[in-house]
XYZ file of N, CA and C in Angstrom:
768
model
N 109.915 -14.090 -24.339
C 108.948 -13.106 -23.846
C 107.653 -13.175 -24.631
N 107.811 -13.551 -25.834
C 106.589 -12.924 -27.050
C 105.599 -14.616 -26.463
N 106.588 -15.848 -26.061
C 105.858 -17.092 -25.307
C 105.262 -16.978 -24.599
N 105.763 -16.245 -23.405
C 104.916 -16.146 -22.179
C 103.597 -15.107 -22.630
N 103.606 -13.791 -23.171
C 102.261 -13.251 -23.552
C 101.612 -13.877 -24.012
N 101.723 -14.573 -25.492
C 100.824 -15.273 -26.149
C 100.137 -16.184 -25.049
N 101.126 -17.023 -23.913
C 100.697 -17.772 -23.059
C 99.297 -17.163 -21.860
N 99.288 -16.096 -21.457
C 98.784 -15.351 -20.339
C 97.359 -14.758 -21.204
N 97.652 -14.125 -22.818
C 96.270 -13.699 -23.390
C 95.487 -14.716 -23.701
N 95.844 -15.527 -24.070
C 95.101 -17.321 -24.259
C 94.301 -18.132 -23.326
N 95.126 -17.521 -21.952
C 94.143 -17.607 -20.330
C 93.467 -16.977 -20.072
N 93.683 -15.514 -20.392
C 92.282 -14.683 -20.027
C 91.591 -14.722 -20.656
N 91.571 -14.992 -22.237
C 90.170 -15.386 -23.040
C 89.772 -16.480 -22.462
N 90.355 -18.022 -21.685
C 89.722 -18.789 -21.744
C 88.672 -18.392 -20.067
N 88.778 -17.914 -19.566
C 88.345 -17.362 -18.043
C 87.241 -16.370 -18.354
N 87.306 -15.816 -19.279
C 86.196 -14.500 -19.125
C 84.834 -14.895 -19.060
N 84.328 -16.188 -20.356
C 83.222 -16.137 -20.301
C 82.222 -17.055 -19.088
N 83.397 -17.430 -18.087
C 83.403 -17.936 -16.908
C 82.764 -16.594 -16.027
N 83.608 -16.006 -16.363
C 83.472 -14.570 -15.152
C 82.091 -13.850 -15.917
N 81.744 -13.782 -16.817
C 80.893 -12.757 -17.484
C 79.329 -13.815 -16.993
N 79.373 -15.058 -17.095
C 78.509 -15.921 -16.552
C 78.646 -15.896 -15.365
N 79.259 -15.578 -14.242
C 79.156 -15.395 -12.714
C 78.178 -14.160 -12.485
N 79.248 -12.925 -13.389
C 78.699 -11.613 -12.795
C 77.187 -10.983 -13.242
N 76.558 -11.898 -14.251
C 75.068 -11.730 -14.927
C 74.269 -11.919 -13.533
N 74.289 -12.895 -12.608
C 73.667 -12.706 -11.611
C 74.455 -13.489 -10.268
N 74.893 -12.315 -9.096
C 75.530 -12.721 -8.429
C 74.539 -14.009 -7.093
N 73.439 -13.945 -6.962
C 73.133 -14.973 -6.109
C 72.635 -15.903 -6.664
N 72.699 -16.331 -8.118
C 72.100 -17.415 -8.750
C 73.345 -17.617 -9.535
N 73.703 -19.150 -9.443
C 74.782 -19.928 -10.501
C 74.310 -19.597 -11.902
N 74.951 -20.187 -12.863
C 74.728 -20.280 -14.253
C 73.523 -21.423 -14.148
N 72.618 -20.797 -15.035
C 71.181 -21.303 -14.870
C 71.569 -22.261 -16.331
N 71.151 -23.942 -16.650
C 71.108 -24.062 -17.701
C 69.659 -23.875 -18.422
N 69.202 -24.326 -19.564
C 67.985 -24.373 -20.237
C 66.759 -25.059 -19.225
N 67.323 -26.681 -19.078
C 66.113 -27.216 -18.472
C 66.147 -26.622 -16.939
N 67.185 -25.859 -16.396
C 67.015 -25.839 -15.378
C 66.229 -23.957 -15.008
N 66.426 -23.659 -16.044
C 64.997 -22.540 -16.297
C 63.537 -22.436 -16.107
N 63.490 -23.623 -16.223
C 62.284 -24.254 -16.153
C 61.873 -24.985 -15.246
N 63.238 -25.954 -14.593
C 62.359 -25.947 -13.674
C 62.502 -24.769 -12.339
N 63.082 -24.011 -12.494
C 63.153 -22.719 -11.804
C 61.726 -21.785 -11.669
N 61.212 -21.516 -13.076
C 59.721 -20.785 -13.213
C 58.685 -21.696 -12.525
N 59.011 -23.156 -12.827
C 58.043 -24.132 -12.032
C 57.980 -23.666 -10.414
N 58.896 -23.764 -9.616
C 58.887 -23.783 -8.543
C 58.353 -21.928 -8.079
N 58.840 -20.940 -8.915
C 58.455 -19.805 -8.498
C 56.895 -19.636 -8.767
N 56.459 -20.045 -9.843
C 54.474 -20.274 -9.716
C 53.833 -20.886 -8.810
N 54.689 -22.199 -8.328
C 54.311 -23.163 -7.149
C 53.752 -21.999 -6.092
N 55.157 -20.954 -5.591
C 55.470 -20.424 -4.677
C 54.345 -18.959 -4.721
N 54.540 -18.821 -5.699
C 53.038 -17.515 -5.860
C 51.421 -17.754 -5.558
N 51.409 -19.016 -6.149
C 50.089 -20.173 -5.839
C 50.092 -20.126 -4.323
N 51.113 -20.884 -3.561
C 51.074 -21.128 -2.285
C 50.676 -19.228 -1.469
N 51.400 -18.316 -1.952
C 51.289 -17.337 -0.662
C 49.903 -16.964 -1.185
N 49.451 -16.730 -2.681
C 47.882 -16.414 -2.779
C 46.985 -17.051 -1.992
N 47.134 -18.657 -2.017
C 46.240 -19.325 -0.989
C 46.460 -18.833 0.222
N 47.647 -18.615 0.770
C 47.656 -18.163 2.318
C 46.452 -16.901 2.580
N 46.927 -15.920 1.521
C 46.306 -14.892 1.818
C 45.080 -14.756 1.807
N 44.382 -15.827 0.527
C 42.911 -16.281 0.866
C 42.385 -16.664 1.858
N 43.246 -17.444 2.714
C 42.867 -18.322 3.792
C 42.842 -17.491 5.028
N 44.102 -16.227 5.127
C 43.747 -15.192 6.330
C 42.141 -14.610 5.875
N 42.274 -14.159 4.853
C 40.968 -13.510 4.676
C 39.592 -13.872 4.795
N 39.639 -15.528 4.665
C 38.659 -16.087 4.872
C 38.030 -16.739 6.342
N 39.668 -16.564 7.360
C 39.495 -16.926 8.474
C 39.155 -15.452 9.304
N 39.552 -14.258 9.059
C 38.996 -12.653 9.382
C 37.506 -12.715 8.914
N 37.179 -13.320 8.182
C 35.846 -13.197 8.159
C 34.483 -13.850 8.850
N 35.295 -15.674 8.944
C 35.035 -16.116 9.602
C 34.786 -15.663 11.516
N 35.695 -14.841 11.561
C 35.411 -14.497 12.856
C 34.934 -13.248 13.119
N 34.306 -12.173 12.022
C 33.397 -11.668 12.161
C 31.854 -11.959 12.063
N 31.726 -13.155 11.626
C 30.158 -13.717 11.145
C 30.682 -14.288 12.818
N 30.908 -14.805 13.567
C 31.356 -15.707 14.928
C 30.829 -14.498 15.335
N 31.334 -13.277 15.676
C 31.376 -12.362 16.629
C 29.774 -11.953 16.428
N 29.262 -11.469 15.162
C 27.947 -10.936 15.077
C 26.847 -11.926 15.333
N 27.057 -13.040 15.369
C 26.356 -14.087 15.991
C 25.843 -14.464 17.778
N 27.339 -13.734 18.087
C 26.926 -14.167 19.651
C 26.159 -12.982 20.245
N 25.660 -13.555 21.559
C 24.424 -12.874 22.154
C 25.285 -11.989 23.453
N 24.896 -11.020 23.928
C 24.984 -10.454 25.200
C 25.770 -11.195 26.077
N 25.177 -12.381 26.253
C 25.895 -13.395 27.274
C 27.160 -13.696 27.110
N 27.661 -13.463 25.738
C 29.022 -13.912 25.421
C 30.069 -12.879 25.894
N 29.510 -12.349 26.239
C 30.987 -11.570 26.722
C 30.872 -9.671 26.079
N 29.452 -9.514 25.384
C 29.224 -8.345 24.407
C 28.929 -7.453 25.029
N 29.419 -6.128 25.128
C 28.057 -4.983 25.586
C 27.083 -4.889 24.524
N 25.930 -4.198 25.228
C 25.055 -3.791 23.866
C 25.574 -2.656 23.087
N 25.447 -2.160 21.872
C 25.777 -1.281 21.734
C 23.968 -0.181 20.806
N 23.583 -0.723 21.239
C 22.033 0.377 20.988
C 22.536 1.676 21.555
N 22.541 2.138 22.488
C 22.607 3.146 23.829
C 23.958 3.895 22.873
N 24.501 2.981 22.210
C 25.610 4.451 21.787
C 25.003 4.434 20.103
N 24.668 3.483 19.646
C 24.224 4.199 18.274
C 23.294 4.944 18.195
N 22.076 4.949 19.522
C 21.071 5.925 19.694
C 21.250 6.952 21.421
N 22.223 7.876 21.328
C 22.697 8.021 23.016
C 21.447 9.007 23.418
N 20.403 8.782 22.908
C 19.278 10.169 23.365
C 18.943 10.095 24.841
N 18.243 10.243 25.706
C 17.397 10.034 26.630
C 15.992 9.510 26.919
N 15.514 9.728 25.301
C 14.684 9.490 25.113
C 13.238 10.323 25.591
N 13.339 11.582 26.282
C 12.631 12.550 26.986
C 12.795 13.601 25.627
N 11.246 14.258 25.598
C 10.844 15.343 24.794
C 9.648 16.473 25.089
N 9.647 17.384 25.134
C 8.677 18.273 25.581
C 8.024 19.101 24.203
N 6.733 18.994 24.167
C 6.204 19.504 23.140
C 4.941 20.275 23.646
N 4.562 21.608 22.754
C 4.007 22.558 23.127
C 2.220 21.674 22.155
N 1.386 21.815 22.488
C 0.040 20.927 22.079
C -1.137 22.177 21.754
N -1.647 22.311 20.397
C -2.292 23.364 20.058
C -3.788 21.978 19.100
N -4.651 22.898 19.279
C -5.969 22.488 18.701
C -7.092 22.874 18.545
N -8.400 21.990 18.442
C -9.718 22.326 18.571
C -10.189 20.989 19.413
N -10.676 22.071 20.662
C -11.221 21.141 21.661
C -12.545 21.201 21.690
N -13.126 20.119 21.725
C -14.762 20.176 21.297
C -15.729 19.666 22.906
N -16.044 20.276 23.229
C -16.497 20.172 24.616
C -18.074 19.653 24.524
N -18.377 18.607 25.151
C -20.088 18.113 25.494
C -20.298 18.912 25.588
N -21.756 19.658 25.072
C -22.664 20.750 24.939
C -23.514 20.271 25.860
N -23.721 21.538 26.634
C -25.006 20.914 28.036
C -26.006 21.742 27.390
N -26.371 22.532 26.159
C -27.583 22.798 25.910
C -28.355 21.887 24.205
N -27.182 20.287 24.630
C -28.110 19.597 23.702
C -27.058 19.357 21.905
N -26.225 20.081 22.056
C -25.724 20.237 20.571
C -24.248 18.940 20.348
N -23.889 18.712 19.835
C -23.075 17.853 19.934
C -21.713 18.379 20.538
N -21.301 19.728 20.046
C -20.050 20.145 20.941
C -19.904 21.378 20.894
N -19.528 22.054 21.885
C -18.940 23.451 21.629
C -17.013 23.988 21.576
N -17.044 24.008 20.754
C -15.893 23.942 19.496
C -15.092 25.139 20.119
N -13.815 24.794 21.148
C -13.311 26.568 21.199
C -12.077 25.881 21.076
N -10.086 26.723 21.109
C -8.955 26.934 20.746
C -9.214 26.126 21.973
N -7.567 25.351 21.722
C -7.077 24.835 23.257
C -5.604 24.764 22.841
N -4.936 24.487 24.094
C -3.300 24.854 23.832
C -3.056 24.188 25.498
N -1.978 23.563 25.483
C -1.216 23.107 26.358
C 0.137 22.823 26.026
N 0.669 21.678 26.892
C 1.857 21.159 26.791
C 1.941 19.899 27.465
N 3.145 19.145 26.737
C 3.428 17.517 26.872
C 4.937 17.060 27.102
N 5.075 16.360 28.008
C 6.181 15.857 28.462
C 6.316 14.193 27.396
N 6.806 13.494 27.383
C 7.049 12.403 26.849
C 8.553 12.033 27.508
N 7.894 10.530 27.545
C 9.463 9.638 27.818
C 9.470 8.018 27.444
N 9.996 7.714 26.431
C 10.098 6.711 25.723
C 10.735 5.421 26.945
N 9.813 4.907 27.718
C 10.486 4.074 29.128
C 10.437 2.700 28.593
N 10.133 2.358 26.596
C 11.192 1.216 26.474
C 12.151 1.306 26.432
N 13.240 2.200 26.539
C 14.448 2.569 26.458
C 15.293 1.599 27.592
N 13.981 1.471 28.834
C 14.790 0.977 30.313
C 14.389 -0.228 30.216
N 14.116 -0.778 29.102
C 14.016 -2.262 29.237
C 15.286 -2.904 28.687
N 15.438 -4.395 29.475
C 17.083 -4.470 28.888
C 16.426 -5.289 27.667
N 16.713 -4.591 26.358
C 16.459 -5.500 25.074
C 16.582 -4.788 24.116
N 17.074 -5.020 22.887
C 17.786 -4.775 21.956
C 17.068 -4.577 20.564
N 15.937 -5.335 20.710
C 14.896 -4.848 19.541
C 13.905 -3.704 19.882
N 14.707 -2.930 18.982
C 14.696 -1.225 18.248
C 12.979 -0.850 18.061
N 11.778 -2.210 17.734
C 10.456 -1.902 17.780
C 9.881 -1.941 19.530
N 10.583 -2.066 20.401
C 10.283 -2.355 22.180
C 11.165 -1.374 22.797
N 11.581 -0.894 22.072
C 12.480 -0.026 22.726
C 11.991 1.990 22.284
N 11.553 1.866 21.116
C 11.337 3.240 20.898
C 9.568 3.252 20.455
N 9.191 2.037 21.028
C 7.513 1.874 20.886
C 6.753 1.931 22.250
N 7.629 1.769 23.171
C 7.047 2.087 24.804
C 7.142 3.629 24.792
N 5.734 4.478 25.063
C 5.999 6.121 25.657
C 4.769 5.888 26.605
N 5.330 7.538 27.029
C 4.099 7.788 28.413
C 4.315 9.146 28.279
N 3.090 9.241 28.015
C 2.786 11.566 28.557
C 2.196 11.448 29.114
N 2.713 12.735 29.958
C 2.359 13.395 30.949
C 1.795 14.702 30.214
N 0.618 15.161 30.412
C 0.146 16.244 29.451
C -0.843 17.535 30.868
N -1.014 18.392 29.900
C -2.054 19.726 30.377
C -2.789 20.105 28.881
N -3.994 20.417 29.314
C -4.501 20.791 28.217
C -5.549 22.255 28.343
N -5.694 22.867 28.143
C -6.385 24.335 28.767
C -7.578 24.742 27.464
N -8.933 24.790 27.882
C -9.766 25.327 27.142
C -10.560 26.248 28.066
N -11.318 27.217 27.079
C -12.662 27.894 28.051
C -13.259 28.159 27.206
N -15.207 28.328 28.394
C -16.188 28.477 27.414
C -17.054 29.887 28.117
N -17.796 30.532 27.037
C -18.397 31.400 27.795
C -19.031 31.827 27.125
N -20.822 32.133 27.842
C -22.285 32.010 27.079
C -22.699 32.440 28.222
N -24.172 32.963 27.547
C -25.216 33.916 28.216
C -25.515 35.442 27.455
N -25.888 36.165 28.438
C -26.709 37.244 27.965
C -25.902 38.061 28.986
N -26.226 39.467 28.385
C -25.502 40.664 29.181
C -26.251 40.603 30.960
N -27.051 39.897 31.142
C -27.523 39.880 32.174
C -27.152 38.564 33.213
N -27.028 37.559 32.529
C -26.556 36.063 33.267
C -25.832 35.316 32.117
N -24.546 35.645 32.665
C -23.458 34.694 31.810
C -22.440 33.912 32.383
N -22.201 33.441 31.805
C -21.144 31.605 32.714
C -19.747 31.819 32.062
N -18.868 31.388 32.421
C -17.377 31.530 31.788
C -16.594 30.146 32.546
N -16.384 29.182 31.798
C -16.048 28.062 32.208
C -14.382 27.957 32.057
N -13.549 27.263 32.666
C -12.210 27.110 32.330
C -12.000 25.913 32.536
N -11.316 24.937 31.516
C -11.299 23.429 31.942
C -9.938 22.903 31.955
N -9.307 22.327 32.455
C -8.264 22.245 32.800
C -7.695 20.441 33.116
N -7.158 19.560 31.344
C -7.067 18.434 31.446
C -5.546 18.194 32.440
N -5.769 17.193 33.448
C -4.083 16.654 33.323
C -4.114 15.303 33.510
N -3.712 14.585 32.619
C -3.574 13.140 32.297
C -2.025 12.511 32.426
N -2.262 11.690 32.288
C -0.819 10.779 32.476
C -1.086 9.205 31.934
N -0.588 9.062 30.232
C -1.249 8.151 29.644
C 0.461 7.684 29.020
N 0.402 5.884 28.946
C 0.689 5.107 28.034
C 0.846 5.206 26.695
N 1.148 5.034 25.923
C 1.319 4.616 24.219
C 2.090 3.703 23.489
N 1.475 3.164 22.746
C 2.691 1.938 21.491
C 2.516 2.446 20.592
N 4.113 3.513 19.879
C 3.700 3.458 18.740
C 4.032 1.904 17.874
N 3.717 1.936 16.987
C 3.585 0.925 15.097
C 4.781 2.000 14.744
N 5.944 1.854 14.353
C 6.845 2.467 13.323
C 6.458 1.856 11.993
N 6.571 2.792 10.854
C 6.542 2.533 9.402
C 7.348 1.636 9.516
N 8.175 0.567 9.425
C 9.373 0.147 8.877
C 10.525 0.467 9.274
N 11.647 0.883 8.824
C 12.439 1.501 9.702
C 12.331 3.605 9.722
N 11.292 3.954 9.250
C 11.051 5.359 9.426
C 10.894 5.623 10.205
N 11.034 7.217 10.379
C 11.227 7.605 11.665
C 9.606 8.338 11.843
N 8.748 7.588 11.531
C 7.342 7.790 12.023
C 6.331 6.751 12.031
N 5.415 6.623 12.801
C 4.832 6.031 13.496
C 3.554 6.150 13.655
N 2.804 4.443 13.733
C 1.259 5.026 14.498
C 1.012 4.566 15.547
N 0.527 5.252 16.514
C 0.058 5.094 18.294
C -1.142 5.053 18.270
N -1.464 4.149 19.274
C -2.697 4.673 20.118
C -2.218 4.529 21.544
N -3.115 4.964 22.680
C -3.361 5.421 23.475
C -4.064 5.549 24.583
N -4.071 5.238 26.028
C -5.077 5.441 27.127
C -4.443 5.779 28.309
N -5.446 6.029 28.863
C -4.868 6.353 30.151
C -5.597 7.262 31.152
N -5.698 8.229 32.054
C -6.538 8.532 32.665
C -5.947 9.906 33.418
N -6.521 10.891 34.567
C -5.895 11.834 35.155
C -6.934 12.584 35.697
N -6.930 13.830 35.741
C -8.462 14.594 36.626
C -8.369 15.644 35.696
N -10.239 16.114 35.551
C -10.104 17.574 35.022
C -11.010 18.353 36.078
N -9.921 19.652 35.492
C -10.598 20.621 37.263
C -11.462 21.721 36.165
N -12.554 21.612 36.641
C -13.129 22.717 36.058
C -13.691 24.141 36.950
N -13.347 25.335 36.774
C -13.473 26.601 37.455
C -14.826 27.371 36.328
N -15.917 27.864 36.804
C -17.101 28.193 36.189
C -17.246 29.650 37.245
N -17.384 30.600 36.892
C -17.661 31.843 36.848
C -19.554 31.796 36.758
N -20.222 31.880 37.565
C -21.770 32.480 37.158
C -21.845 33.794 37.267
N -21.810 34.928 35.979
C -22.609 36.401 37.040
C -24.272 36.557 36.770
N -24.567 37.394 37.532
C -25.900 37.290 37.402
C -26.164 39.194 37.894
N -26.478 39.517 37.284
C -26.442 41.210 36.871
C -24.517 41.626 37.848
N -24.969 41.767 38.845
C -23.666 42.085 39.429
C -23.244 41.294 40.504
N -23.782 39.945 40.752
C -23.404 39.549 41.767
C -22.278 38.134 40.867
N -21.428 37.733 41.372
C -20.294 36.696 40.747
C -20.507 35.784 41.560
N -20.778 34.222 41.100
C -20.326 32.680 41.900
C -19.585 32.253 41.510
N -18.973 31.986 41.771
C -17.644 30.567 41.539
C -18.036 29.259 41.975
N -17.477 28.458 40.960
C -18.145 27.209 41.331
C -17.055 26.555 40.589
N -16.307 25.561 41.436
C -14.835 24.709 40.939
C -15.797 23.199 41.430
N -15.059 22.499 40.184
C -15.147 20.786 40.417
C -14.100 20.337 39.720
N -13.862 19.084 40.289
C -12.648 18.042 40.386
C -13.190 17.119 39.935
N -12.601 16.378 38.611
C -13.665 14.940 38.115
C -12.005 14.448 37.610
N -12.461 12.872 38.091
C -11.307 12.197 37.096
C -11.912 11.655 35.814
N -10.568 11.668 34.662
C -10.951 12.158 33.403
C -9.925 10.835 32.859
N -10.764 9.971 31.777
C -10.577 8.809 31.395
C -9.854 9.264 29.547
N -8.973 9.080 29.139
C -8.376 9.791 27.910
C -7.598 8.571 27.403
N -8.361 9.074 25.611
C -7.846 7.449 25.041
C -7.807 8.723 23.680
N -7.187 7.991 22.966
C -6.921 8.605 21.273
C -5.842 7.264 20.332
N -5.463 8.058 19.277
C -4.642 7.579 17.995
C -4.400 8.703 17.709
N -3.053 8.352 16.613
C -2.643 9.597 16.017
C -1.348 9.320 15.207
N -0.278 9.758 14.836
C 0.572 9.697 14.169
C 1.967 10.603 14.819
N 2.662 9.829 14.803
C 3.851 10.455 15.843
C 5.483 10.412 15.046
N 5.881 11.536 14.825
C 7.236 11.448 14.180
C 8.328 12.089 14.804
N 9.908 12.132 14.160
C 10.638 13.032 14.675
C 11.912 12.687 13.745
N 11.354 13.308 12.299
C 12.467 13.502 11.594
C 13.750 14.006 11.941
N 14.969 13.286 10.699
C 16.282 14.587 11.504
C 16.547 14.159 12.651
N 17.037 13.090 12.866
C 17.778 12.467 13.990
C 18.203 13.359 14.640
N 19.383 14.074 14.249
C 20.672 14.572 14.681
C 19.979 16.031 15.395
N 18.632 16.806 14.774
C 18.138 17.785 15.567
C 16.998 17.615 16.810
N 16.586 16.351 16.366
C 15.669 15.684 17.495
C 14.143 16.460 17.565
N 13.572 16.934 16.864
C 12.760 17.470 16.267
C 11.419 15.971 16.451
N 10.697 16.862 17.208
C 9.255 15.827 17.210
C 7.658 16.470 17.076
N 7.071 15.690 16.433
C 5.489 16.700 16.156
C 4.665 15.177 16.194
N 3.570 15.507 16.424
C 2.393 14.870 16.683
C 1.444 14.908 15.629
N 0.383 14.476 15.579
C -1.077 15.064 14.719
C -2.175 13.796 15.201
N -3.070 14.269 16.065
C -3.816 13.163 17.364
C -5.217 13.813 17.146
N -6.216 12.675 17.336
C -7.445 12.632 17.832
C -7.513 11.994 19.299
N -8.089 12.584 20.623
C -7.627 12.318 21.620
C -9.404 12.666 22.198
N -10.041 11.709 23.228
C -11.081 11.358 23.673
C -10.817 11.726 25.266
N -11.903 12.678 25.870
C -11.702 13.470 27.245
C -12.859 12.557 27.944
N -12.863 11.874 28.568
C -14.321 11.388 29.205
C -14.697 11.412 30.921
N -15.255 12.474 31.131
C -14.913 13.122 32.419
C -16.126 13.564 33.093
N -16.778 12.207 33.968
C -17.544 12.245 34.591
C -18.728 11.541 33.017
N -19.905 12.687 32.900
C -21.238 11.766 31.578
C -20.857 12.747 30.907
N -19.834 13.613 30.840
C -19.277 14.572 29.424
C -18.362 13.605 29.031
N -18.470 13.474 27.723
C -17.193 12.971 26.630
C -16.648 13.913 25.749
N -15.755 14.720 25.884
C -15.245 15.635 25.199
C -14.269 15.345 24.292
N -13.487 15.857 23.555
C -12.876 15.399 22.130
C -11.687 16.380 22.244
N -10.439 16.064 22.102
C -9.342 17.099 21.025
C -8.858 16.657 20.108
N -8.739 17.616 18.761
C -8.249 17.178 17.718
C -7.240 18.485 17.340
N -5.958 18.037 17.305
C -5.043 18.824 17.499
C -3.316 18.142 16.718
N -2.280 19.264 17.356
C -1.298 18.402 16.992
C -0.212 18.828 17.812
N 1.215 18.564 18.145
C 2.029 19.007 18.550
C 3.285 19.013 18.054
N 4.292 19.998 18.474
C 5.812 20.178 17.962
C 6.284 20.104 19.075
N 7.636 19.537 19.360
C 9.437 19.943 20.124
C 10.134 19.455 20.015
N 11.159 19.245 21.031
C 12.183 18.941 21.110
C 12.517 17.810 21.984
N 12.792 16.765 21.509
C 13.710 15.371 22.327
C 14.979 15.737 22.633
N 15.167 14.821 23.868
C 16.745 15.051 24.124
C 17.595 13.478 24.683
């Protein structure tokens, strides 16, 4: 009996460090020295290789964004202006100043308040093209402009009312990419003028219709994208009929 134990403990010592070398790592054999090495070899190989892969997606994602920002309309693109700028491009602004009217008794002008209002509509918008200086540098107003004059003596006095309406062109010049600008301007329309004569107590009326030739410059902005906020500040030329009259003025509103 004391044979056979001695026999059976003599086997399991010789087995264990068999088993203790299995169970250190069950999906890898007993690793020797050189073969450690070349084990780390092949796992750097393998880290090398997926880094390059991943360089190479990244470099081919990029590649096909420089591809994509390259091609034109024709390729298959919508534009996308119209949604990074979705305005209408239409604005109405209220027009306040000093309107300087040809003096018919010789003086260079007679200087009274004037006040109207202005339509605007930016109609490079409807051109098909994509550069941002042809597109928000085409406008056209449609304007009114209202002054009156009135002179004499308690006995014979005149009371004039003049009444611009034009319908003019403009390019603005943008600063750069700011959101202001310099214009000029022409264009043309009729001014109606209504004249009051009294003469102790008797009243004439006397209306004329002249078309009216209108040119200026000025400076045109509309800070604040997102509120659409627009103002003016214009020197603007009335030439209507052998009067050349003048406004120098400015305006505020709202784009939409």
């Amino acid at each position: 009996m004391n044979t056979w134990l001695k026999a059976c403990l003599a086997g399991s010592l010789l087995f264990t460090p068999v088993a203790f070398a299995q169970s250190a790592d069950d999906d890898d054999p007993y690793a020797y020295p050189e073969q450690e090495a070349e084990r780390a070899q092949e796992k750097a190989q393998k880290d090398d290789d997926d880094a390059y892969d991943r360089r190479r997606r990244l470099v081919d994602e990029t590649d096909e964004f420089r591809e994509a920002s390259e091609r034109e309309n024709d390729d298959g693109f919508e534009s996308m202006a119209r949604l990074d700028d979705p305005s209408l491009g239409v604005a109405v602004e209220l027009v306040g100043g000093l309107l300087m009217v040809d003096s018919a008794r010789g003086d260079f002008s007679d200087n009274r308040p004037a006040l109207g209002v202005r339509a605007t509509y930016e109609f490079g918008r409807a051109l098909k093209t994509e550069n941002e200086t042809w597109r928000q540098g085409f406008i056209a107003d449609l304007r009114w402009i209202y002054g009156s004059l009135s002179d004499g003596t308690d006995f014979i006095k005149g009371d004039t009312r003049l009444h611009y309406f034009t319908l003019a062109p403009a390019w603005v010049f943008r600063f750069g990419e700011s959101d202001f600008g310099f214009f000029v301007q022409a264009g043309g329309g009729l001014a109606y003028q209504n004249t009051s004569i009294t003469v102790g107590e008797d009243e004439t009326k006397v209306n004329g219709l002249k078309p009216v030739l209108q040119y200026g410059l000025g400076i045109r902005g509309r800070p604040g994208r997102s509120a659409r906020f627009m103002f003016r500040i214009e020197a603007t030329g009335l030439r209507r009929g052998y009067a050349n009259d003048f406004f120098l003025g400015g305006s505020a509103g709202v784009g939409f």
